[in-house]
mmCIF file of C-alpha atoms in Angstrom:
data_model
loop_
_atom_site.group_PDB
_atom_site.id
_atom_site.type_symbol
_atom_site.label_atom_id
_atom_site.label_comp_id
_atom_site.label_asym_id
_atom_site.label_seq_id
_atom_site.Cartn_x
_atom_site.Cartn_y
_atom_site.Cartn_z
ATOM 1 C CA MET A 1 5.613 61.329 -41.011
ATOM 2 C CA TRP A 2 7.827 59.554 -43.525
ATOM 3 C CA LYS A 3 7.781 60.435 -47.225
ATOM 4 C CA ILE A 4 9.033 58.195 -50.015
ATOM 5 C CA ALA A 5 9.358 59.761 -53.482
ATOM 6 C CA SER A 6 9.442 57.840 -56.747
ATOM 7 C CA PRO A 7 12.613 57.844 -58.890
ATOM 8 C CA ASP A 8 11.298 60.709 -61.073
ATOM 9 C CA ARG A 9 9.866 62.514 -57.987
ATOM 10 C CA THR A 10 6.354 62.780 -59.469
ATOM 11 C CA LEU A 11 4.737 60.319 -57.052
ATOM 12 C CA THR A 12 4.989 60.417 -53.258
ATOM 13 C CA VAL A 13 3.942 57.937 -50.584
ATOM 14 C CA ALA A 14 3.477 59.419 -47.115
ATOM 15 C CA ILE A 15 3.308 57.184 -44.027
ATOM 16 C CA SER A 16 1.872 58.713 -40.853
ATOM 17 C CA GLY A 17 1.797 57.483 -37.267
ATOM 18 C CA SER A 18 -0.886 58.443 -34.740
ATOM 19 C CA ASP A 19 -0.559 58.994 -30.995
ATOM 20 C CA SER A 20 -1.963 55.486 -30.508
ATOM 21 C CA GLY A 21 0.802 53.946 -32.621
ATOM 22 C CA ALA A 22 -1.423 53.243 -35.630
ATOM 23 C CA LEU A 23 -0.158 53.730 -39.187
ATOM 24 C CA SER A 24 -1.787 55.159 -42.303
ATOM 25 C CA TYR A 25 -0.692 56.026 -45.828
ATOM 26 C CA SER A 26 -1.471 58.458 -48.638
ATOM 27 C CA VAL A 27 -0.371 58.485 -52.266
ATOM 28 C CA GLU A 28 -0.064 61.633 -54.365
ATOM 29 C CA GLU A 29 0.874 62.160 -58.000
ATOM 30 C CA ASN A 30 1.992 65.691 -58.866
ATOM 31 C CA GLY A 31 0.212 66.950 -55.758
ATOM 32 C CA ALA A 32 -3.125 65.239 -56.520
ATOM 33 C CA LEU A 33 -4.327 62.700 -53.961
ATOM 34 C CA ALA A 34 -4.689 59.269 -55.573
ATOM 35 C CA GLY A 35 -5.621 57.255 -52.479
ATOM 36 C CA SER A 36 -5.109 56.823 -48.759
ATOM 37 C CA GLY A 37 -6.011 54.471 -45.959
ATOM 38 C CA ALA A 38 -5.185 52.595 -42.794
ATOM 39 C CA LEU A 39 -2.374 50.074 -42.365
ATOM 40 C CA GLY A 40 -1.939 47.131 -40.043
ATOM 41 C CA ILE A 41 -2.389 43.432 -39.481
ATOM 42 C CA CYS A 42 -3.758 41.378 -36.578
ATOM 43 C CA THR A 43 -2.092 38.042 -35.795
ATOM 44 C CA SER A 44 -1.911 35.400 -33.106
ATOM 45 C CA ILE A 45 1.391 36.850 -31.824
ATOM 46 C CA GLY A 46 0.257 40.462 -31.768
ATOM 47 C CA ASP A 47 -2.090 43.142 -33.058
ATOM 48 C CA PHE A 48 0.060 45.330 -35.280
ATOM 49 C CA SER A 49 -2.658 47.803 -36.140
ATOM 50 C CA CYS A 50 -1.838 49.994 -33.122
ATOM 51 C CA GLY A 51 0.680 50.432 -30.306
ATOM 52 C CA LEU A 52 3.687 50.417 -32.626
ATOM 53 C CA ARG A 53 6.956 52.009 -31.493
ATOM 54 C CA PHE A 54 9.245 53.348 -34.222
ATOM 55 C CA VAL A 55 12.798 51.956 -34.288
ATOM 56 C CA ASP A 56 14.564 53.053 -37.481
ATOM 57 C CA THR A 57 14.476 53.095 -41.288
ATOM 58 C CA ALA A 58 16.536 51.658 -44.118
ATOM 59 C CA GLU A 59 16.419 52.871 -47.721
ATOM 60 C CA GLN A 60 17.504 51.372 -51.007
ATOM 61 C CA MET A 61 16.977 51.746 -54.736
ATOM 62 C CA ILE A 62 15.288 48.862 -56.559
ATOM 63 C CA ASP A 63 16.437 48.668 -60.196
ATOM 64 C CA GLU A 64 16.171 45.336 -61.937
ATOM 65 C CA ALA A 65 15.010 43.792 -65.195
ATOM 66 C CA TYR A 66 13.513 40.350 -65.722
ATOM 67 C CA SER A 67 11.675 38.282 -68.309
ATOM 68 C CA LEU A 68 8.615 36.047 -68.121
ATOM 69 C CA PRO A 69 7.776 32.941 -70.155
ATOM 70 C CA VAL A 70 4.457 34.565 -71.124
ATOM 71 C CA GLY A 71 3.323 38.113 -71.793
ATOM 72 C CA LYS A 72 3.614 40.828 -74.405
ATOM 73 C CA LYS A 73 7.027 42.195 -73.472
ATOM 74 C CA LYS A 74 10.492 40.723 -73.808
ATOM 75 C CA GLU A 75 11.726 42.497 -70.678
ATOM 76 C CA TYR A 76 10.065 43.960 -67.605
ATOM 77 C CA VAL A 77 11.586 46.668 -65.410
ATOM 78 C CA ASN A 78 11.160 46.926 -61.641
ATOM 79 C CA LYS A 79 12.440 50.347 -60.555
ATOM 80 C CA ALA A 80 11.417 52.003 -57.304
ATOM 81 C CA CYS A 81 12.629 53.800 -54.197
ATOM 82 C CA GLU A 82 12.157 51.511 -51.197
ATOM 83 C CA THR A 83 11.980 52.372 -47.513
ATOM 84 C CA ARG A 84 11.804 49.801 -44.740
ATOM 85 C CA LEU A 85 10.184 51.243 -41.606
ATOM 86 C CA ARG A 86 11.063 49.162 -38.555
ATOM 87 C CA PHE A 87 8.735 49.144 -35.560
ATOM 88 C CA GLU A 88 8.274 46.929 -32.538
ATOM 89 C CA LYS A 89 5.396 46.036 -30.265
ATOM 90 C CA GLU A 90 5.932 44.324 -26.938
ATOM 91 C CA GLY A 91 9.353 43.152 -28.063
ATOM 92 C CA ILE A 92 8.167 41.768 -31.411
ATOM 93 C CA PRO A 93 9.650 43.408 -34.526
ATOM 94 C CA PHE A 94 7.242 44.584 -37.209
ATOM 95 C CA HIS A 95 8.357 46.020 -40.550
ATOM 96 C CA LEU A 96 6.442 48.059 -43.098
ATOM 97 C CA LEU A 97 8.073 47.858 -46.518
ATOM 98 C CA VAL A 98 7.082 50.719 -48.854
ATOM 99 C CA ARG A 99 7.970 51.195 -52.514
ATOM 100 C CA ALA A 100 7.320 54.330 -54.560
ATOM 101 C CA TYR A 101 7.256 53.828 -58.324
ATOM 102 C CA ASP A 102 6.901 56.455 -61.025
ATOM 103 C CA ASN A 103 3.452 54.972 -61.668
ATOM 104 C CA GLY A 104 2.341 53.614 -58.317
ATOM 105 C CA ALA A 105 2.880 52.641 -54.699
ATOM 106 C CA ALA A 106 3.230 49.251 -53.025
ATOM 107 C CA PHE A 107 3.519 48.119 -49.413
ATOM 108 C CA ARG A 108 3.713 44.902 -47.434
ATOM 109 C CA TYR A 109 4.060 43.781 -43.811
ATOM 110 C CA GLU A 110 6.897 41.678 -42.449
ATOM 111 C CA ILE A 111 7.496 40.006 -39.073
ATOM 112 C CA PRO A 112 11.096 38.717 -39.052
ATOM 113 C CA ASP A 113 10.980 37.265 -35.519
ATOM 114 C CA GLU A 114 11.387 33.467 -35.476
ATOM 115 C CA SER A 115 11.578 33.205 -31.683
ATOM 116 C CA ARG A 116 7.784 33.006 -31.346
ATOM 117 C CA GLY A 117 7.562 29.604 -32.979
ATOM 118 C CA ALA A 118 7.471 28.195 -36.467
ATOM 119 C CA SER A 119 4.291 29.937 -37.565
ATOM 120 C CA LEU A 120 1.549 32.412 -36.751
ATOM 121 C CA GLU A 121 -2.077 32.902 -37.665
ATOM 122 C CA VAL A 122 -3.364 35.996 -39.437
ATOM 123 C CA TYR A 123 -6.792 37.065 -38.233
ATOM 124 C CA ARG A 124 -7.310 40.060 -40.482
ATOM 125 C CA GLU A 125 -5.719 43.094 -42.065
ATOM 126 C CA THR A 126 -6.822 46.623 -41.238
ATOM 127 C CA THR A 127 -5.566 47.743 -44.653
ATOM 128 C CA ASP A 128 -8.089 49.799 -46.596
ATOM 129 C CA PHE A 129 -8.271 52.099 -49.603
ATOM 130 C CA CYS A 130 -10.007 55.478 -49.421
ATOM 131 C CA PHE A 131 -10.476 57.874 -52.330
ATOM 132 C CA PRO A 132 -11.242 61.593 -52.721
ATOM 133 C CA GLU A 133 -14.459 62.866 -54.311
ATOM 134 C CA SER A 134 -12.753 63.323 -57.670
ATOM 135 C CA PHE A 135 -12.767 59.524 -58.123
ATOM 136 C CA ASP A 136 -16.431 59.223 -59.039
ATOM 137 C CA THR A 137 -16.260 56.554 -61.767
ATOM 138 C CA LEU A 138 -15.538 52.924 -60.867
ATOM 139 C CA TRP A 139 -15.230 49.578 -62.607
ATOM 140 C CA LEU A 140 -15.822 46.844 -60.026
ATOM 141 C CA GLN A 141 -16.312 43.108 -60.327
ATOM 142 C CA ASP A 142 -19.064 41.693 -58.124
ATOM 143 C CA TRP A 143 -17.354 38.870 -56.241
ATOM 144 C CA VAL A 144 -17.940 35.400 -57.679
ATOM 145 C CA ALA A 145 -16.100 32.191 -56.795
ATOM 146 C CA SER A 146 -14.452 31.935 -60.216
ATOM 147 C CA TYR A 147 -13.207 35.560 -60.147
ATOM 148 C CA GLU A 148 -14.454 35.719 -63.750
ATOM 149 C CA GLY A 149 -17.423 38.054 -63.411
ATOM 150 C CA PRO A 150 -17.864 41.207 -65.540
ATOM 151 C CA TYR A 151 -16.493 44.548 -64.435
ATOM 152 C CA ASN A 152 -19.453 46.883 -64.066
ATOM 153 C CA LYS A 153 -19.196 50.640 -64.434
ATOM 154 C CA THR A 154 -20.666 52.294 -61.362
ATOM 155 C CA ARG A 155 -20.385 55.228 -58.956
ATOM 156 C CA TRP A 156 -20.044 55.521 -55.220
ATOM 157 C CA GLY A 157 -23.245 55.341 -53.231
ATOM 158 C CA PRO A 158 -25.138 53.508 -50.463
ATOM 159 C CA GLY A 159 -25.425 50.413 -52.662
ATOM 160 C CA HIS A 160 -21.728 49.667 -52.085
ATOM 161 C CA ASP A 161 -22.042 49.242 -48.325
ATOM 162 C CA GLY A 162 -21.175 45.640 -47.440
ATOM 163 C CA ARG A 163 -20.818 44.546 -51.064
ATOM 164 C CA HIS A 164 -17.875 42.314 -52.023
ATOM 165 C CA TYR A 165 -15.739 42.994 -55.097
ATOM 166 C CA GLY A 166 -12.988 41.019 -56.786
ATOM 167 C CA MET A 167 -9.560 42.438 -57.527
ATOM 168 C CA PRO A 168 -8.267 44.356 -59.337
ATOM 169 C CA SER A 169 -10.494 47.421 -58.863
ATOM 170 C CA LEU A 170 -10.320 50.354 -61.281
ATOM 171 C CA LEU A 171 -11.144 53.968 -60.429
ATOM 172 C CA HIS A 172 -11.078 57.166 -62.500
ATOM 173 C CA ALA A 173 -10.909 60.837 -61.529
ATOM 174 C CA PRO A 174 -11.755 62.781 -64.701
ATOM 175 C CA ALA A 175 -11.066 66.182 -63.125
ATOM 176 C CA ASP A 176 -7.508 65.172 -62.206
ATOM 177 C CA SER A 177 -7.008 62.941 -65.269
ATOM 178 C CA LEU A 178 -5.992 60.085 -62.954
ATOM 179 C CA TRP A 179 -6.595 56.355 -63.206
ATOM 180 C CA VAL A 180 -5.946 54.124 -60.189
ATOM 181 C CA MET A 181 -5.961 50.342 -60.038
ATOM 182 C CA VAL A 182 -5.980 48.585 -56.645
ATOM 183 C CA ASN A 183 -4.560 45.082 -56.592
ATOM 184 C CA GLU A 184 -2.305 42.599 -54.790
ATOM 185 C CA ALA A 185 0.832 40.704 -55.808
ATOM 186 C CA ASN A 186 3.112 37.902 -54.589
ATOM 187 C CA VAL A 187 0.263 36.113 -52.800
ATOM 188 C CA PRO A 188 1.874 32.628 -52.882
ATOM 189 C CA ASN A 189 5.167 34.145 -51.737
ATOM 190 C CA ALA A 190 8.428 32.343 -51.048
ATOM 191 C CA ASN A 191 7.867 32.278 -47.278
ATOM 192 C CA GLY A 192 4.597 30.408 -47.455
ATOM 193 C CA GLY A 193 0.920 30.619 -48.260
ATOM 194 C CA TYR A 194 -1.552 33.425 -47.886
ATOM 195 C CA CYS A 195 -5.139 33.608 -49.050
ATOM 196 C CA ILE A 196 -6.333 35.728 -51.944
ATOM 197 C CA SER A 197 -7.998 38.964 -50.843
ATOM 198 C CA HIS A 198 -10.738 41.151 -52.247
ATOM 199 C CA GLY A 199 -12.386 44.498 -51.554
ATOM 200 C CA LYS A 200 -15.528 45.225 -49.567
ATOM 201 C CA GLY A 201 -17.397 48.463 -50.150
ATOM 202 C CA THR A 202 -18.595 50.842 -47.468
ATOM 203 C CA ALA A 203 -21.190 53.590 -47.392
ATOM 204 C CA GLY A 204 -18.289 56.012 -47.861
ATOM 205 C CA ARG A 205 -15.675 56.159 -50.598
ATOM 206 C CA ARG A 206 -13.699 53.234 -49.228
ATOM 207 C CA LEU A 207 -12.789 49.612 -49.900
ATOM 208 C CA THR A 208 -11.722 47.461 -46.968
ATOM 209 C CA LEU A 209 -9.432 44.488 -47.543
ATOM 210 C CA GLU A 210 -11.180 41.177 -46.901
ATOM 211 C CA PHE A 211 -9.945 37.589 -47.052
ATOM 212 C CA ALA A 212 -11.402 35.103 -49.513
ATOM 213 C CA PRO A 213 -14.914 34.052 -48.396
ATOM 214 C CA GLU A 214 -13.919 30.388 -48.458
ATOM 215 C CA GLU A 215 -11.773 31.116 -45.401
ATOM 216 C CA LYS A 216 -15.128 31.307 -43.551
ATOM 217 C CA GLY A 217 -13.648 33.570 -40.880
ATOM 218 C CA ASN A 218 -10.862 31.134 -40.025
ATOM 219 C CA PRO A 219 -7.366 32.557 -39.454
ATOM 220 C CA VAL A 220 -4.772 32.128 -42.182
ATOM 221 C CA PRO A 221 -1.712 30.101 -41.057
ATOM 222 C CA SER A 222 1.654 31.423 -42.231
ATOM 223 C CA PRO A 223 5.227 30.483 -41.314
ATOM 224 C CA LEU A 224 7.703 32.712 -39.521
ATOM 225 C CA PRO A 225 9.483 34.800 -40.638
ATOM 226 C CA PHE A 226 6.334 36.268 -42.154
ATOM 227 C CA CYS A 227 5.677 38.554 -45.094
ATOM 228 C CA SER A 228 2.290 39.510 -46.475
ATOM 229 C CA PRO A 229 1.442 39.915 -50.158
ATOM 230 C CA TRP A 230 2.082 43.318 -51.700
ATOM 231 C CA ARG A 231 -0.856 45.709 -51.694
ATOM 232 C CA TYR A 232 -0.491 48.261 -54.455
ATOM 233 C CA LEU A 233 -2.079 51.231 -56.185
ATOM 234 C CA GLN A 234 -1.100 51.737 -59.809
ATOM 235 C CA VAL A 235 -1.491 55.402 -60.740
ATOM 236 C CA GLU A 236 -1.559 56.554 -64.362
ATOM 237 C CA ASP A 237 -2.551 59.665 -66.300
ATOM 238 C CA HIS A 238 -3.937 57.623 -69.207
ATOM 239 C CA LEU A 239 -5.861 54.351 -69.348
ATOM 240 C CA ASP A 240 -3.645 53.140 -72.199
ATOM 241 C CA ASP A 241 -0.591 53.387 -69.923
ATOM 242 C CA LEU A 242 -2.345 51.415 -67.205
ATOM 243 C CA VAL A 243 -3.394 48.637 -69.591
ATOM 244 C CA ASN A 244 0.122 48.327 -71.015
#
């Protein structure tokens, strides 16, 4: 197991590996579980959801400020503890990049190997988001093509099984005073295109990561070296902090 703590040490991301070489994650804030799930991605050059062999790690501190031409703030701060976990499968390198923020966790997949050609195809991600029983209040957007549908307040139950929801998704655990938002970032990244993703409910307390329906089950072409969008969970004690 690898643990990455946020700069103020209040939030921790734990990455675990199974005997089959599969990876999973969990996120805790002050000891309270905020979310967990499976990790991995299946591509035309390899299935990186299992059979991974650990190689080494590299750590660094991310501390930068930037501005945007739009928004409500003059300056934005990006501060996190980052760990790069390097694995390989059948000679192909596979990296899991994890960042722990004081108010959330983010991760992405990278395949730096250019020897396999100019591009690959992504079939699917095995990434998902599972939540403890304390998260019993949800605000989810029924998926519509415009991504402009209302966010409906709901609870977990059988009605979520197989239902598609737009991102972001908002969850609340009143007993733990935690708010969690699940979202993605850097989709049209510098290395090339990637389709927008959304969540799909299950009969349990879980959202699987699904590609945009307009992909119609076709693989997503991406150039090598490859990096996926960031998948992240923003974790806050107060809704006002999350909104701002």
